[in-house]
Amino acid sequence: MDTVVVKNLKKTFPGVTAVNNISFSVKKGEIFGLLGVNGAGKSTTINILTGLLRPDSGKITIFGKDFFKNEEEIKNRFNVATAYYSLSTNLTVRQNLEVYARIYNIKNRKKKIEELSERFMISHRFKTKVHSLSSGERTRVVLVKALLNDPELLFLDECTVGLDPDVAEIVRDYLRRYNKETGCTIIFTSHYMQEVEEMCDRIAFMYDGKISNPGKAEELLKELETQTVRLHFSRQINKAQQILRENNISFEKKKNILEFTIQNREKIIYPLLEQFVKKGVAFDDMHLSKPTLEDYFIQRSKKDQNLNSTKETGIEKR
Amino acid sequence: MKLHRIKALILNYYYFSIDSLDRLFDVFYWPIMDLFIWGFMTFYIQGLSEYNVLNTILGGIVLWIFIWRSSQDMVVYILESFWSRSVYHLFSSPVQFSEIVASLFFLGIIRSLAAFLTMAVVSFLLYQFNVFAFNLLHFIMFVSILFLFAWAVGLLVSSFIFRYGTRLQVLAWSTIWIIQPFSCVFYPLSSLPSWAAKIAILLPTTHVFEQLRASIAGQPIDYYSLLYSLIVSIVFLIVAAFIAARALEKAKVSGSLAKAE
C-alpha cells in the first residue's frame, strides 16, 4: 500500500504557480527524494503535506485516509524535521522536547528524550536555550523532536543543513537504520546530491512547480545524454586530434590530454576506439566520467529552463 | 480536544513565562505601578470629596486587571510562537486551534489571579483597601463576565495576527486601551458625553463596572444589567472564536503560517 498519494495538487500565490497540478505516490517503507532548485516547489509541497499550507485543489491521501478530513489522526502518526525552523528559541532544549513529548503523549518521556538526545549528541546542551545553540545543534534538536513519536512517516526538509560532515553521516546512518527497522516512510529533500543518491530509494525532480516521474537514481542517470571522456597520450596526440575532427567531435587539448563530451556512449565511443586501433593510435589512459546525480540535476535544470524560455519566446536555445 | 495536548501547551506557555522578564513584569510590575500612580492620586482627590472615590477607583483598577491580562496574554503568547518561529512545528503537530485557545484561557485565569492577588496585597498595605470585603457572589459574577469579554477581545486580535502576521502585533498591547475609556472603569456612565455613552452602554464591561460601583456603595445590584453583559460576552466570544478559526484557515491558504511571519 502507498503511504502517501498526491493527486493533481495545485497551489498558487499571487503571480506564481508554486505547485502545478502534480501527482505522485510514495510506497510504504520507501525513502523518497524530492530534488529541485530553490523555488522549484519542494518546500511548498512539504508544507501542504504537513498541513501548514492549503492547496487550491488536489487530493492527498496519507495512510489510506483523506488527509484534510483526518488531519489530527494523521498528524499523530507523522513528524517533520526542517533546518529552516527551530523549536521555540526562548525555551531550553529539554523544555522544548518535554513539550513535544507531551503533545504526542509519549510514554516514558524522560527515557525517550534522553535516548534520542544521546543518539544525536545533544544531551549535553539540555539546559541551553535554543537561541544559544549553533545551527547544527538546532537541527539536531529538531531531529530528536521529529523522532519522539516513532513516526510512520517522516518529512525531512534539508535536515542535514549546517551539520558537520561526521555528524551528518551519523544522522544519515540512524535514519537509514530507523527506516529499515521500523518500515517508516521518509520524504526527503536536500541540496546535497550525493546524500540524496545515497539515501533515497526513488527520486523525483521538481522544477517550476512540476514534478518528473520518480525513479531510482541509476534510472535517472541513464537519462543523461552526455558524458565526458579524457584520453591521456604520451605520443601520437596529433593523429588522435585528426580522428576526432574527422568524426566532428569538438575537443579541448590540455597538454597531453584530449577532453571531449559525447552523447550516447555506446554509439560513439566504441566506433571511435576502433578507429584509433585501426590507425595505430595508442593512448595511455582513458577516463570516462561516471555521471552523478548532480550532473542530472544541472542538465535537468538547464533543459527545463530551456523549455520554459522556448515557450515564452518561441525560440529554442542551442 | 485532547487533555494531554492542552496540558502540554500550558507547560509550553509556563516555560515561556518563567524565564521571561517581560512576562513577569506583565503580572507584577505594571499592575503595582498602576496602583501606585492611581492610588496616590485618588488618595489626594479623596481628601477633597465626600464620595468614596478611593474604593471606587481601586475597585476599578483591581477588576480591570482581569480584562487586561487575559486579553493581552492570549495575543502575546500567540505572538511568542511567531517570534520564536516555532509556529511551524506547532501547527505541523496534531495540536488543534481549540486546544491552543483552551490552554490560553487557563493561562489567562492563572496570570490574572496572580496579578489580582498581588494588587490585593499591595492595595491593602498602601491604602487599607480590602478587595475581599466584596460580596463573593457579586465578585465571581463580575470576574466571569470580564474573563469572557477579555477572551473574546484576545481572540479577535489574534485573528488579525493570524491573518496579517506580526506586522500588526501592536494591536496586542493597544486594543484593550481603546475599550477602557468606554468601559467606565473609574467613572459612572452618566459622566460620559452622549456620543460616548451610546457606545459605552453596548459594552458588557460598562455594566460590570457600574454594578461594581453600586456594590461598593452598598446599593442593590441590577442583575438584568449583568445578565445582558453575560449574554453579550458569550455571543461576542463565539463570534470571535469563529473569526479567529477562519483567520487561521486563511493564513494556511495565504502561506503566512508556513512562513511564520
XYZ file of C-alpha atoms in Angstrom:
579
model
C 0.000 0.000 0.000
C 1.159 3.539 -0.705
C 1.710 5.671 2.398
C 1.271 8.958 0.545
C -0.779 9.518 -2.597
C -0.880 13.003 -4.089
C -3.284 13.688 -6.942
C -3.466 16.829 -9.068
C -2.093 19.070 -6.332
C -2.063 22.740 -7.212
C -1.023 25.801 -5.205
C -0.795 29.326 -6.496
C 0.342 32.524 -4.840
C -0.281 35.924 -6.434
C 1.599 35.820 -9.738
C 3.242 32.437 -9.084
C 2.168 28.857 -9.562
C 4.244 27.204 -6.833
C 2.876 23.689 -7.366
C 1.370 22.945 -10.737
C -1.034 20.015 -10.799
C 1.424 17.391 -9.531
C 0.688 13.749 -8.784
C 2.947 11.178 -7.171
C 2.852 8.416 -4.635
C 5.266 7.156 -2.012
C 5.343 3.484 -1.101
C 5.321 2.215 2.469
C 8.839 1.977 3.860
C 10.336 3.909 0.977
C 12.798 6.802 1.216
C 11.531 9.213 -1.413
C 13.687 12.136 -2.527
C 12.375 15.437 -3.825
C 15.051 17.264 -5.787
C 14.915 20.698 -7.285
C 16.421 24.150 -7.400
C 15.307 26.858 -4.971
C 11.750 27.875 -5.760
C 11.021 24.611 -7.560
C 8.093 23.887 -5.265
C 9.632 21.289 -2.916
C 9.017 23.159 0.341
C 5.540 24.237 -0.768
C 4.719 20.584 -1.419
C 6.096 19.558 2.001
C 4.199 22.398 3.703
C 0.949 21.239 2.110
C 1.624 17.630 3.096
C 2.284 18.664 6.704
C -0.871 20.786 6.966
C 0.749 24.213 7.171
C -0.492 25.281 3.779
C -3.784 24.647 1.993
C -3.721 23.764 -1.713
C -6.006 25.373 -4.300
C -7.029 21.931 -5.495
C -5.974 18.311 -5.383
C -6.268 15.350 -3.110
C -3.842 13.965 -0.549
C -4.226 10.517 0.930
C -1.928 9.544 3.796
C -2.091 6.090 5.445
C -5.070 5.381 3.158
C -7.111 8.278 4.563
C -8.075 11.670 3.202
C -5.539 13.999 4.852
C -7.767 17.048 5.154
C -10.619 15.053 6.732
C -8.390 13.152 9.171
C -5.672 15.713 9.830
C -5.450 15.291 13.608
C -5.219 11.486 13.474
C -2.699 11.504 10.613
C -0.515 14.187 12.219
C -0.218 11.991 15.302
C 1.456 9.351 13.139
C 3.899 11.536 11.216
C 6.524 14.099 12.092
C 8.643 16.706 10.388
C 12.206 17.986 10.673
C 13.491 21.002 8.847
C 16.666 23.022 9.094
C 14.736 26.200 8.355
C 12.614 26.374 11.517
C 13.913 25.715 15.002
C 11.882 24.861 18.069
C 10.962 27.699 20.471
C 14.115 29.761 20.773
C 13.249 31.074 24.258
C 12.940 27.592 25.724
C 15.773 25.238 26.640
C 16.396 22.053 24.668
C 14.844 19.892 27.385
C 11.815 22.165 27.830
C 11.080 22.042 24.093
C 11.425 18.275 23.906
C 9.313 17.832 27.053
C 6.513 19.911 25.488
C 6.518 17.934 22.219
C 6.767 14.590 24.052
C 3.593 15.584 25.892
C 1.891 16.791 22.706
C 2.466 13.320 21.201
C 1.519 11.688 24.519
C 4.751 9.698 24.711
C 5.020 7.129 27.485
C 8.368 7.101 29.289
C 9.032 10.636 28.090
C 12.233 11.178 30.051
C 13.854 7.968 28.831
C 12.843 8.575 25.222
C 14.145 12.160 25.227
C 17.438 11.111 26.799
C 17.970 8.169 24.445
C 17.359 10.183 21.292
C 19.350 13.160 22.551
C 22.300 10.892 23.298
C 21.983 9.425 19.826
C 22.087 12.859 18.193
C 24.758 14.154 20.590
C 22.691 16.997 22.012
C 22.098 15.831 25.599
C 24.988 17.950 26.912
C 23.006 21.030 25.801
C 19.758 20.134 27.639
C 19.792 23.261 29.803
C 20.771 25.620 26.984
C 18.179 27.836 25.375
C 17.660 27.079 21.705
C 18.650 30.613 20.666
C 22.148 29.952 22.068
C 22.682 26.794 20.013
C 24.635 26.625 16.776
C 22.615 25.962 13.616
C 23.829 22.364 13.558
C 22.742 21.832 17.166
C 19.334 23.352 16.441
C 18.901 20.935 13.542
C 19.777 18.022 15.815
C 17.183 19.128 18.395
C 14.561 19.288 15.659
C 15.559 15.782 14.541
C 15.121 14.484 18.101
C 11.681 16.088 18.202
C 10.818 14.519 14.849
C 11.569 11.029 16.159
C 9.843 11.346 19.542
C 6.554 9.788 18.401
C 8.165 6.896 16.452
C 6.669 8.319 13.257
C 5.418 6.040 10.500
C 6.021 8.873 8.056
C 8.830 11.373 8.345
C 9.242 14.590 6.366
C 12.885 15.658 6.279
C 13.314 19.036 4.629
C 17.051 19.767 4.213
C 17.540 18.148 7.607
C 21.334 17.874 7.411
C 21.999 21.530 6.562
C 24.528 23.028 8.983
C 25.692 19.680 10.340
C 29.380 18.792 10.397
C 30.125 16.053 7.835
C 30.768 13.407 10.509
C 27.550 14.305 12.372
C 25.602 14.342 9.088
C 26.862 10.829 8.423
C 25.737 9.657 11.878
C 22.308 11.203 11.254
C 22.012 9.530 7.831
C 23.070 6.190 9.330
C 20.483 6.463 12.061
C 17.716 7.437 9.619
C 18.558 4.554 7.282
C 18.557 2.136 10.199
C 15.305 3.584 11.553
C 13.759 3.210 8.088
C 14.881 -0.436 7.822
C 13.909 -1.440 11.356
C 10.518 0.263 11.561
C 9.427 0.449 7.929
C 8.948 4.205 8.334
C 8.327 6.058 5.085
C 10.585 9.064 4.575
C 10.098 12.018 2.248
C 13.468 13.656 1.893
C 14.612 16.914 0.340
C 18.227 18.006 0.194
C 20.595 20.157 -1.795
C 23.343 17.580 -1.298
C 23.007 15.382 -4.386
C 25.320 12.712 -3.062
C 23.201 12.484 0.065
C 20.001 12.097 -1.957
C 21.634 9.481 -4.191
C 22.857 7.599 -1.134
C 19.671 7.809 0.928
C 16.750 7.607 -1.452
C 15.092 4.569 -2.984
C 13.351 6.752 -5.559
C 13.822 10.350 -6.585
C 11.534 12.844 -8.282
C 12.753 16.101 -9.759
C 10.743 19.282 -9.259
C 11.077 22.296 -11.462
C 8.810 25.300 -11.778
C 6.083 23.613 -9.748
C 6.054 20.457 -11.858
C 7.347 17.021 -10.951
C 9.156 14.416 -13.050
C 8.318 10.722 -12.974
C 10.026 9.329 -9.883
C 12.740 6.786 -10.480
C 15.736 5.116 -8.899
C 18.952 7.162 -9.029
C 20.519 4.818 -11.594
C 17.422 5.040 -13.804
C 17.569 8.815 -13.750
C 21.253 8.744 -14.581
C 20.542 6.621 -17.656
C 18.560 9.566 -18.971
C 21.770 11.589 -19.037
C 22.654 12.313 -22.620
C 26.286 13.344 -22.257
C 29.454 12.029 -20.694
C 32.942 13.439 -20.503
C 35.845 11.426 -21.954
C 39.509 12.147 -21.140
C 42.232 10.450 -23.156
C 45.848 10.663 -21.999
C 48.548 10.442 -24.688
C 52.305 10.244 -24.395
C 52.603 10.269 -28.213
C 50.511 10.486 -31.392
C 48.232 13.138 -29.917
C 48.104 14.926 -33.285
C 46.778 11.815 -35.031
C 44.148 11.444 -32.351
C 43.064 15.051 -32.857
C 42.746 14.372 -36.585
C 40.426 11.402 -35.920
C 38.251 13.436 -33.599
C 37.962 16.209 -36.218
C 37.014 13.657 -38.870
C 34.234 12.472 -36.595
C 33.044 16.041 -35.969
C 33.797 15.812 -32.244
C 34.852 19.083 -30.709
C 37.510 18.649 -28.068
C 39.767 20.531 -25.709
C 43.506 19.889 -25.547
C 45.177 20.237 -22.168
C 48.886 19.382 -22.523
C 48.810 15.657 -23.385
C 45.138 15.194 -22.606
C 42.219 15.386 -25.003
C 38.887 16.014 -23.344
C 35.575 15.841 -25.133
C 31.923 15.344 -24.456
C 29.912 12.661 -26.164
C 26.280 11.806 -26.391
C 25.220 8.180 -26.327
C 28.299 6.323 -25.141
C 27.594 3.016 -26.898
C 27.111 4.536 -30.351
C 30.100 6.858 -30.290
C 32.885 5.689 -28.032
C 33.298 2.115 -29.334
C 33.466 3.044 -33.063
C 35.880 5.819 -32.138
C 38.172 3.432 -30.268
C 38.082 1.043 -33.247
C 39.316 3.868 -35.490
C 42.148 4.601 -33.059
C 43.244 0.942 -33.173
C 42.985 0.744 -36.993
C 45.128 3.894 -37.401
C 47.613 2.732 -34.801
C 46.910 5.495 -32.283
C 47.680 4.366 -28.785
C 46.607 6.206 -25.647
C 47.975 5.620 -22.162
C 44.817 6.028 -20.192
C 41.119 6.702 -20.696
C 38.852 8.233 -18.131
C 35.146 8.124 -18.732
C 33.452 10.220 -16.066
C 30.564 8.479 -14.360
C 27.573 10.817 -14.302
C 26.393 11.823 -10.856
C 23.020 12.952 -9.667
C 24.490 16.436 -9.617
C 25.081 16.182 -13.384
C 21.486 15.037 -13.764
C 20.289 17.920 -11.610
C 22.245 20.509 -13.625
C 21.250 19.075 -17.002
C 17.650 18.713 -15.995
C 17.527 22.314 -14.717
C 19.082 23.586 -17.962
C 16.653 21.521 -20.009
C 13.644 22.790 -18.078
C 14.885 26.381 -18.272
C 15.394 25.976 -21.993
C 11.904 24.542 -22.380
C 10.485 27.448 -20.424
C 12.217 30.138 -22.458
C 11.201 28.331 -25.675
C 7.615 28.506 -24.532
C 7.965 32.198 -23.757
C 9.886 33.311 -26.853
C 9.195 30.558 -29.357
C 12.985 30.341 -29.991
C 14.905 27.265 -28.985
C 18.223 27.887 -27.216
C 21.202 25.912 -28.509
C -9.689 18.275 22.045
C -7.222 16.179 23.984
C -6.367 16.978 27.590
C -2.748 15.831 27.278
C -2.158 18.342 24.482
C -3.816 21.160 26.444
C -1.530 20.303 29.385
C 1.489 20.280 27.034
C 0.584 23.730 25.737
C 0.062 25.095 29.247
C 3.524 23.769 30.100
C 4.880 25.421 26.947
C 3.413 28.800 27.941
C 4.541 28.306 31.533
C 8.119 27.820 30.300
C 7.743 30.970 28.199
C 6.645 32.850 31.351
C 9.137 31.764 33.989
C 12.239 32.798 32.114
C 10.856 35.930 30.521
C 11.261 39.194 32.392
C 8.680 40.748 30.044
C 6.030 38.227 31.042
C 6.860 38.574 34.757
C 6.626 42.366 34.521
C 3.170 41.937 32.933
C 1.929 40.192 36.061
C 3.706 42.084 38.828
C 5.402 45.315 37.810
C 2.791 47.124 35.696
C -0.212 46.346 37.927
C 1.705 47.561 41.008
C 2.778 50.721 39.158
C -0.869 51.322 38.261
C -1.813 51.006 41.901
C 0.863 53.450 42.986
C 0.030 56.153 40.454
C -3.762 55.912 40.509
C -3.900 55.110 44.198
C -1.861 58.112 45.353
C -3.747 60.425 43.019
C -7.049 59.104 44.306
C -5.809 59.400 47.862
C -5.350 63.096 47.202
C -8.763 63.509 45.495
C -10.394 61.597 48.366
C -9.396 64.441 50.675
C -11.408 66.881 48.508
C -14.536 64.777 48.224
C -17.083 63.125 50.461
C -17.779 60.422 47.891
C -15.845 57.148 48.358
C -13.559 57.833 45.406
C -10.709 55.675 46.703
C -12.688 52.434 46.862
C -14.374 53.082 43.530
C -11.138 53.710 41.665
C -9.140 50.986 43.379
C -12.001 48.512 42.768
C -11.907 49.530 39.091
C -8.127 49.078 38.857
C -8.206 45.696 40.563
C -11.036 44.337 38.366
C -9.590 45.829 35.174
C -6.552 43.562 35.607
C -8.712 40.541 34.656
C -9.526 42.062 31.265
C -6.090 43.469 30.692
C -4.136 40.306 31.462
C -6.488 37.775 29.874
C -6.933 39.580 26.565
C -3.315 40.673 26.186
C -1.851 37.349 27.294
C -3.809 35.454 24.677
C -2.312 37.528 21.863
C 1.182 37.845 23.331
C 1.573 34.079 23.786
C 0.421 33.501 20.203
C 2.938 36.156 19.146
C 5.670 34.367 21.157
C 5.199 31.353 18.865
C 5.673 33.605 15.838
C 8.671 35.440 17.326
C 10.437 32.202 18.174
C 9.409 30.780 14.780
C 8.055 27.683 16.497
C 4.692 28.106 14.739
C 5.936 25.728 12.033
C 6.403 22.828 14.424
C 3.315 23.642 16.472
C 0.948 23.599 13.510
C 2.532 20.571 11.840
C 1.863 18.661 15.079
C -1.595 17.297 15.953
C -2.308 20.369 18.126
C -5.756 21.824 17.397
C -6.623 25.508 17.449
C -9.263 24.801 20.115
C -6.535 23.299 22.335
C -4.368 26.397 21.969
C -7.363 28.557 22.914
C -8.251 26.348 25.910
C -4.678 26.469 27.228
C -4.564 30.242 26.818
C -7.898 30.619 28.663
C -6.405 28.646 31.540
C -3.183 30.622 31.449
C -5.162 33.889 31.414
C -7.040 32.834 34.552
C -3.854 31.885 36.407
C -1.897 35.006 35.430
C -4.875 37.295 36.112
C -5.338 35.736 39.540
C -1.605 36.128 40.269
C -1.759 39.804 39.291
C -5.040 40.257 41.208
C -3.647 38.750 44.409
C -0.527 40.907 44.136
C -2.704 44.001 43.731
C -4.966 42.919 46.573
C -1.997 42.715 48.942
C -0.414 45.975 47.749
C -3.701 47.931 47.834
C -4.367 46.704 51.371
C -0.857 47.614 52.543
C -0.865 51.050 50.894
C -4.489 52.145 51.181
C -6.160 49.636 53.554
C -8.443 48.741 50.657
C -9.757 45.193 51.205
C -10.916 43.597 47.932
C -12.144 40.587 49.869
C -14.758 42.713 51.554
C -16.781 42.400 48.306
C -19.834 40.170 48.181
C -18.198 36.946 46.885
C -21.108 36.078 44.582
C -21.011 39.527 43.032
C -17.263 39.306 42.660
C -17.474 35.928 40.868
C -20.164 37.293 38.532
C -18.122 40.395 37.697
C -14.930 38.454 37.080
C -16.638 35.735 34.989
C -18.151 38.305 32.625
C -14.845 40.174 32.363
C -12.984 36.939 31.523
C -15.447 36.069 28.751
C -15.206 39.537 27.267
C -11.394 39.628 27.550
C -11.027 36.259 25.808
C -13.306 37.461 23.024
C -11.144 40.568 22.531
C -7.994 38.416 22.677
C -9.346 36.030 20.038
C -10.386 38.869 17.783
C -6.918 40.468 17.942
C -5.306 37.021 17.448
C -7.314 36.621 14.261
C -5.605 39.759 12.900
C -2.204 38.299 13.840
C -3.022 35.022 12.075
C -4.358 36.812 9.029
C -1.830 39.628 8.628
C 1.153 38.397 10.652
C 3.334 40.091 13.227
C 3.258 43.458 11.459
C 0.000 44.022 13.352
C 1.465 42.982 16.709
C 0.962 46.498 18.101
C -2.730 45.566 18.434
C -1.776 43.118 21.198
C -0.969 45.991 23.546
C -3.218 48.726 22.225
C -6.664 47.225 21.577
C -7.749 46.849 25.177
C -6.921 50.502 25.886
C -9.395 51.622 23.206
C -12.071 49.811 25.153
C -11.121 51.160 28.588
C -12.376 54.774 28.233
C -15.781 53.484 27.109
C -15.972 50.835 29.826
C -16.469 53.417 32.605
C -13.865 51.729 34.791
C -13.235 54.789 37.003
C -16.279 56.999 36.398
C -20.037 56.476 36.037
C -21.759 56.083 32.677
C -23.709 59.293 33.375
C -20.465 61.311 33.289
C -19.768 60.482 29.624
C -20.791 62.796 26.757
C -23.853 61.442 24.982
C -21.986 60.153 21.878
C -19.566 58.193 24.104
C -22.385 56.951 26.361
C -24.117 55.444 23.297
C -21.031 53.303 22.666
C -20.377 52.594 26.339
C -23.846 51.232 27.065
C -23.363 48.496 24.468
C -20.207 47.198 26.143
C -20.603 44.421 28.738
C -17.700 45.884 30.712
C -19.572 49.152 31.339
C -22.396 47.288 33.088
C -19.939 45.310 35.205
C -18.140 48.431 36.444
C -21.453 50.233 37.020
C -22.582 47.361 39.221
C -19.179 47.270 40.922
C -19.668 50.880 41.998
C -23.204 50.076 43.173
C -21.855 47.161 45.185
C -19.126 49.298 46.792
C -21.684 51.994 47.615
C -23.905 49.347 49.248
C -26.665 49.851 46.677
C -28.692 46.956 45.167
C -27.248 45.215 42.111
C -29.097 45.286 38.783
C -28.999 41.603 37.826
C -30.673 42.253 34.459
C -27.790 44.521 33.569
C -25.325 41.746 34.449
C -27.382 39.185 32.513
C -27.186 41.443 29.451
C -23.405 41.650 29.885
C -23.111 37.890 30.233
C -25.161 37.184 27.087
C -23.333 39.800 25.015
C -19.952 38.482 26.208
C -20.844 34.881 25.336
C -22.142 35.858 21.885
C -19.054 38.013 21.294
C -16.808 35.118 22.376
C -18.495 32.668 19.993
C -18.264 35.132 17.094
C -14.613 35.952 17.911
C -13.711 32.234 18.092
C -15.329 31.685 14.693
C -13.454 34.657 13.185
C -10.123 33.500 14.683
C -10.591 29.946 13.349
C -11.393 31.374 9.893
C -8.344 33.669 10.057
C -6.114 30.705 10.898
C -7.503 28.796 7.934
C -6.899 31.836 5.702
C -3.303 32.012 6.991
C -2.886 28.425 5.825
C -4.191 29.439 2.405
C -2.039 32.579 2.089
C 1.092 30.837 3.382
C 1.788 33.290 6.216
C 1.617 30.479 8.777
C 4.157 28.337 6.904
C 6.468 31.345 6.700
C 5.880 32.141 10.409
C 5.817 35.856 9.533
